[in-house]
Short mmCIF file of N, CA and C in Angstrom, two decimals:
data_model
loop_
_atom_site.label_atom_id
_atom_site.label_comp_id
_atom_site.label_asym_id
_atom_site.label_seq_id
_atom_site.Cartn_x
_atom_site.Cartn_y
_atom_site.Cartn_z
N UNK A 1 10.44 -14.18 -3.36
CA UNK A 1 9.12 -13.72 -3.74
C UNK A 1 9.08 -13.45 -5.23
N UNK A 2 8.04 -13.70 -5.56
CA UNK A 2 8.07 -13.58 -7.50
C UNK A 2 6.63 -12.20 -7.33
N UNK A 3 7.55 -11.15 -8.13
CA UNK A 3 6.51 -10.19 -7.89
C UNK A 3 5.87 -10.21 -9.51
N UNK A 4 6.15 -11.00 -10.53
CA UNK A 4 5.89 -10.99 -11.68
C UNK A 4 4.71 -12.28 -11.83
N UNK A 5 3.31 -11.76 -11.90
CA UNK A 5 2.50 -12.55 -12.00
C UNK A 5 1.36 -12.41 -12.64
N UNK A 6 1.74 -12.96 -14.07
CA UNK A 6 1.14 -12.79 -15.37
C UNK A 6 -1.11 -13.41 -14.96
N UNK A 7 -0.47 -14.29 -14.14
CA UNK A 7 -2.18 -15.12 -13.65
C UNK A 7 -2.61 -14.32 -12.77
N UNK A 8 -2.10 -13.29 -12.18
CA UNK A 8 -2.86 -13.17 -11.09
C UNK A 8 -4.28 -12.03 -12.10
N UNK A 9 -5.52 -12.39 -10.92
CA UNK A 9 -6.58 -11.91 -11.02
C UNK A 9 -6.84 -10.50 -10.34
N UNK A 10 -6.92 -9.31 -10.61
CA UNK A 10 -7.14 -8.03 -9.57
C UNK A 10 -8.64 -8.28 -9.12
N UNK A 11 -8.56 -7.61 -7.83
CA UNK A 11 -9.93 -7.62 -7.26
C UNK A 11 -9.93 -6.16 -7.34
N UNK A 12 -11.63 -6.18 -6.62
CA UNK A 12 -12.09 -4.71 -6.34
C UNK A 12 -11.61 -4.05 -5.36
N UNK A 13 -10.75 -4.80 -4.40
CA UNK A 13 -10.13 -4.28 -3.15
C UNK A 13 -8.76 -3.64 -4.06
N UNK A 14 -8.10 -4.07 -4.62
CA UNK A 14 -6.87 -3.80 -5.38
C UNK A 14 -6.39 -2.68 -5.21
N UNK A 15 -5.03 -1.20 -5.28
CA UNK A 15 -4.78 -0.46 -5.68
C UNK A 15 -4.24 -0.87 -6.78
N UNK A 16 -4.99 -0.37 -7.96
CA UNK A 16 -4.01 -0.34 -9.52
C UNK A 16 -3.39 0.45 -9.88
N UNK A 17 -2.37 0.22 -10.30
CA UNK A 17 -0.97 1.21 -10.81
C UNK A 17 -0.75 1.04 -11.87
N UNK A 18 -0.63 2.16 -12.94
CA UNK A 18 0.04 2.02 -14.37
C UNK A 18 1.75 2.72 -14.00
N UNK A 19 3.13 1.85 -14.67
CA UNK A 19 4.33 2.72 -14.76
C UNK A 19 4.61 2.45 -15.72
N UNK A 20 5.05 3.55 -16.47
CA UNK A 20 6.27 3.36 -17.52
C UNK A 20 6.89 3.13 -17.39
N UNK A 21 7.81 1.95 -17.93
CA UNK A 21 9.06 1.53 -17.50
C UNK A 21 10.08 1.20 -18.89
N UNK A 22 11.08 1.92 -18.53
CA UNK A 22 12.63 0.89 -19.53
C UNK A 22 13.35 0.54 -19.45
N UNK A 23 13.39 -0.71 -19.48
CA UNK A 23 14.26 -1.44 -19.26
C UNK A 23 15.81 -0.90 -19.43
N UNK A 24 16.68 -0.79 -18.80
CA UNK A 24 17.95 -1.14 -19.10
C UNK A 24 18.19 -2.17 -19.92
N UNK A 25 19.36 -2.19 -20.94
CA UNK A 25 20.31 -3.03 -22.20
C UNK A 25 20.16 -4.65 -21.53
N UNK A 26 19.32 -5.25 -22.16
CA UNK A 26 19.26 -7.22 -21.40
C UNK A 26 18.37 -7.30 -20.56
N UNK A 27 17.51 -6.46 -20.25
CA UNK A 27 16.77 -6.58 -19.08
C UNK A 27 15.52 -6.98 -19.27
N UNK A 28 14.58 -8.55 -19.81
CA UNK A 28 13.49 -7.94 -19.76
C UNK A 28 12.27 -7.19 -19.34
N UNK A 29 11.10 -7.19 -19.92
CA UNK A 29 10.26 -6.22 -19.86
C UNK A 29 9.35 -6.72 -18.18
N UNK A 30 9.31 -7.88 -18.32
CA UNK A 30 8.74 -8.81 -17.10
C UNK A 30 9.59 -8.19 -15.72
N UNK A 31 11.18 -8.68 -16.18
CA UNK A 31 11.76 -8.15 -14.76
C UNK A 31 11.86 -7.01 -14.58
N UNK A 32 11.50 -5.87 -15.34
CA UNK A 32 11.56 -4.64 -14.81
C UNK A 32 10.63 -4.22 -14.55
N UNK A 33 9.43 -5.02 -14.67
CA UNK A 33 8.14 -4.78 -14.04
C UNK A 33 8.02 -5.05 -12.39
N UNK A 34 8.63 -6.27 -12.70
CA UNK A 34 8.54 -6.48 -11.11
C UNK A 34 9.73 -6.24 -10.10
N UNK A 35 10.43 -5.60 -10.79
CA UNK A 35 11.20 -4.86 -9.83
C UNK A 35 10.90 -3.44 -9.52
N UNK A 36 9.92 -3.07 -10.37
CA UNK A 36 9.14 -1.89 -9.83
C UNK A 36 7.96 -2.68 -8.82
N UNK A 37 7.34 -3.30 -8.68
CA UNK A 37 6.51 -4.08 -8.04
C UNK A 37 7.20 -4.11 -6.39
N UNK A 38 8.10 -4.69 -6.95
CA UNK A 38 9.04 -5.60 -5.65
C UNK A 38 9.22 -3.43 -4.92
N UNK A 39 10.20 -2.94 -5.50
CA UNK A 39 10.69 -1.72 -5.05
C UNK A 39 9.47 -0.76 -4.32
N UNK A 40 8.26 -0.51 -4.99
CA UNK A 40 7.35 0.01 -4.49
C UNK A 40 6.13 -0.91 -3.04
N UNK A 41 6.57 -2.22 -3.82
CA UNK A 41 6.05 -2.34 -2.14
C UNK A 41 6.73 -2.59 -0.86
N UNK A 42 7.97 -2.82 -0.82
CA UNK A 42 8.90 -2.65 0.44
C UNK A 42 9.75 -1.73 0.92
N UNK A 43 9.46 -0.53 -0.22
CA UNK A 43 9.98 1.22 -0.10
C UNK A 43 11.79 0.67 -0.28
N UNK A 44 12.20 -0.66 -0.85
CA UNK A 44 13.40 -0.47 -1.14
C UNK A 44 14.17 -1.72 -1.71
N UNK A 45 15.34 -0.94 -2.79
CA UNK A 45 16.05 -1.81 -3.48
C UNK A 45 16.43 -3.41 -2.77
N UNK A 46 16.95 -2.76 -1.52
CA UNK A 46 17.52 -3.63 -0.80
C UNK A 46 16.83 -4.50 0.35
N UNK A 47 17.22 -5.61 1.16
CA UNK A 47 16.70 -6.50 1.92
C UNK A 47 17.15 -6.06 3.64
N UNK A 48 16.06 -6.38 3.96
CA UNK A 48 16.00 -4.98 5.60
C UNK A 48 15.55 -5.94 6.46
N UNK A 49 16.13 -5.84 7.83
CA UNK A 49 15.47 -7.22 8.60
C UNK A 49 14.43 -6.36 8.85
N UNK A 50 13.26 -5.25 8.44
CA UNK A 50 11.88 -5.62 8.68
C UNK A 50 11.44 -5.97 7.95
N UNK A 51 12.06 -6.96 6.81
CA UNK A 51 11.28 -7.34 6.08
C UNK A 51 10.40 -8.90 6.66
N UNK A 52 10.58 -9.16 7.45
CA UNK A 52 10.33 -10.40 8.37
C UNK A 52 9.34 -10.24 9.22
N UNK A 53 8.73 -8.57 9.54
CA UNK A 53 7.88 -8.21 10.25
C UNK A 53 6.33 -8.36 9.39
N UNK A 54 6.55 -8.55 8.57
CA UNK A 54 4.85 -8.56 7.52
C UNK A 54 4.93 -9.70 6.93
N UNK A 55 3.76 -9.90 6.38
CA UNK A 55 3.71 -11.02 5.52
C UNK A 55 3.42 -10.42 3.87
N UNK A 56 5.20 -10.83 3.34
CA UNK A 56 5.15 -9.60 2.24
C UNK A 56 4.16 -10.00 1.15
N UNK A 57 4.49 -11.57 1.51
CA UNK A 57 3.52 -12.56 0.07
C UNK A 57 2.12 -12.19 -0.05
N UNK A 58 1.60 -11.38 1.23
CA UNK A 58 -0.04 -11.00 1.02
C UNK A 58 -0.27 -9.64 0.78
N UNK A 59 0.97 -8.70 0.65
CA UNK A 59 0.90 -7.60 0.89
C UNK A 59 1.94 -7.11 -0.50
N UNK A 60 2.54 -7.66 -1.09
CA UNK A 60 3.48 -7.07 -1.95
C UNK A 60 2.26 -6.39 -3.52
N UNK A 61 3.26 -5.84 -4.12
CA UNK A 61 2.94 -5.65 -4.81
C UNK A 61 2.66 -6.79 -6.38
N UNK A 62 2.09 -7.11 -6.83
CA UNK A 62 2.29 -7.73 -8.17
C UNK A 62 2.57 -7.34 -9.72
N UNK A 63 2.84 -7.60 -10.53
CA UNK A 63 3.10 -7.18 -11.41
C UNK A 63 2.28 -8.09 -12.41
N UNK A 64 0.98 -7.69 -12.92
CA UNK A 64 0.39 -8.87 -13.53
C UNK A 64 -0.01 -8.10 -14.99
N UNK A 65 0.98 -7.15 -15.47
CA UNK A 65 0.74 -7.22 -16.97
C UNK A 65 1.70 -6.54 -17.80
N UNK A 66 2.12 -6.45 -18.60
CA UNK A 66 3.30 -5.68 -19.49
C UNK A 66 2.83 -5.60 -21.16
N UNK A 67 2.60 -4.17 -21.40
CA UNK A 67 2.34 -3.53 -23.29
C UNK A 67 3.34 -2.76 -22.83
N UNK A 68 3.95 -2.78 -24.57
CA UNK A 68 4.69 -2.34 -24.92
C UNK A 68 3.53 -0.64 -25.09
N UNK A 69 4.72 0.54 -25.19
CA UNK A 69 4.22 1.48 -25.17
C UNK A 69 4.64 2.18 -26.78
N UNK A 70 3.21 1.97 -27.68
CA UNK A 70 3.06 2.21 -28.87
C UNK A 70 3.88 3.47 -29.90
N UNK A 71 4.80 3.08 -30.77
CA UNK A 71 5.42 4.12 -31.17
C UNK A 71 6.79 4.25 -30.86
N UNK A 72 7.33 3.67 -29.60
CA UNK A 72 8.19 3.82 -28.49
C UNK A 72 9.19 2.60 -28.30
N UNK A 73 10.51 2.93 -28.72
CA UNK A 73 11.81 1.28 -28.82
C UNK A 73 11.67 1.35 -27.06
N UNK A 74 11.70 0.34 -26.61
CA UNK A 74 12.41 -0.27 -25.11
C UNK A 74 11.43 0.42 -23.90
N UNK A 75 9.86 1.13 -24.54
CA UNK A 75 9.33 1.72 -23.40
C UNK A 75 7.99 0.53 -23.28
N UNK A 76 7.85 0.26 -22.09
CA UNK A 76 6.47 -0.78 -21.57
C UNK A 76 5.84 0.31 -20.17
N UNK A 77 4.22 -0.25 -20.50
CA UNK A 77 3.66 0.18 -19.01
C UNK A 77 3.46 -1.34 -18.29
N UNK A 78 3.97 -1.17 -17.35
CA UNK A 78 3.79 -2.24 -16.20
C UNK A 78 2.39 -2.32 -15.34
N UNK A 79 1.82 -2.74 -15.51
CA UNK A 79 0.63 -3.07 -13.63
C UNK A 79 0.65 -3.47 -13.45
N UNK A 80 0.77 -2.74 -12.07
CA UNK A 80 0.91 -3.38 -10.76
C UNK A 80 -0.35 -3.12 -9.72
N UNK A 81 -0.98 -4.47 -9.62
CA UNK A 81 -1.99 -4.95 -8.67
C UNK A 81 -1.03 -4.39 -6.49
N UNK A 82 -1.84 -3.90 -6.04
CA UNK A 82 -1.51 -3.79 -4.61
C UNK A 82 -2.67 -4.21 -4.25
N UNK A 83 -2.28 -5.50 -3.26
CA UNK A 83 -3.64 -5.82 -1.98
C UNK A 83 -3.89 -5.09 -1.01
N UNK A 84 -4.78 -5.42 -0.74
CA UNK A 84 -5.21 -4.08 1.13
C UNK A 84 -5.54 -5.34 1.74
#
């Protein structure tokens, strides 16, 4: 699943989320977006056989934008689009 999706469009159904995020040393700003994406919509780091029970691709979270957070070395806010 690619939770990093610079195209996607939010609707009015959407939950929008702003996070601060920093990256860890090599990490970019993209993948630590959507590993907050990925982490908040399946309540976890790791891979769970319920993950097979939903259809995560309509239900995950996205990650469709990354600024840097002004003033600030290695800090970005991430949003993240949630479907209903």
């Amino acid at each position: 699943l690619t939770y990093y999706t610079p195209d996607y469009e939010t609707k009015d159904t959407d939950i929008l989320a702003a996070f601060r995020v920093t990256p860890q040393p090599g990490v970019p700003p993209e993948e630590a977006g959507a590993a907050v994406a990925a982490e908040s919509s399946t309540g976890t780091w790791t891979t769970v056989w319920t993950d097979g029970l939903t259809s995560l691709d309509r239900y995950k979270g996205r990650c469709y934008h990354i600024e840097p957070v002004v003033g600030e070395d290695n800090q970005y806010i991430a949003y993240v689009a949630y479907p209903l």
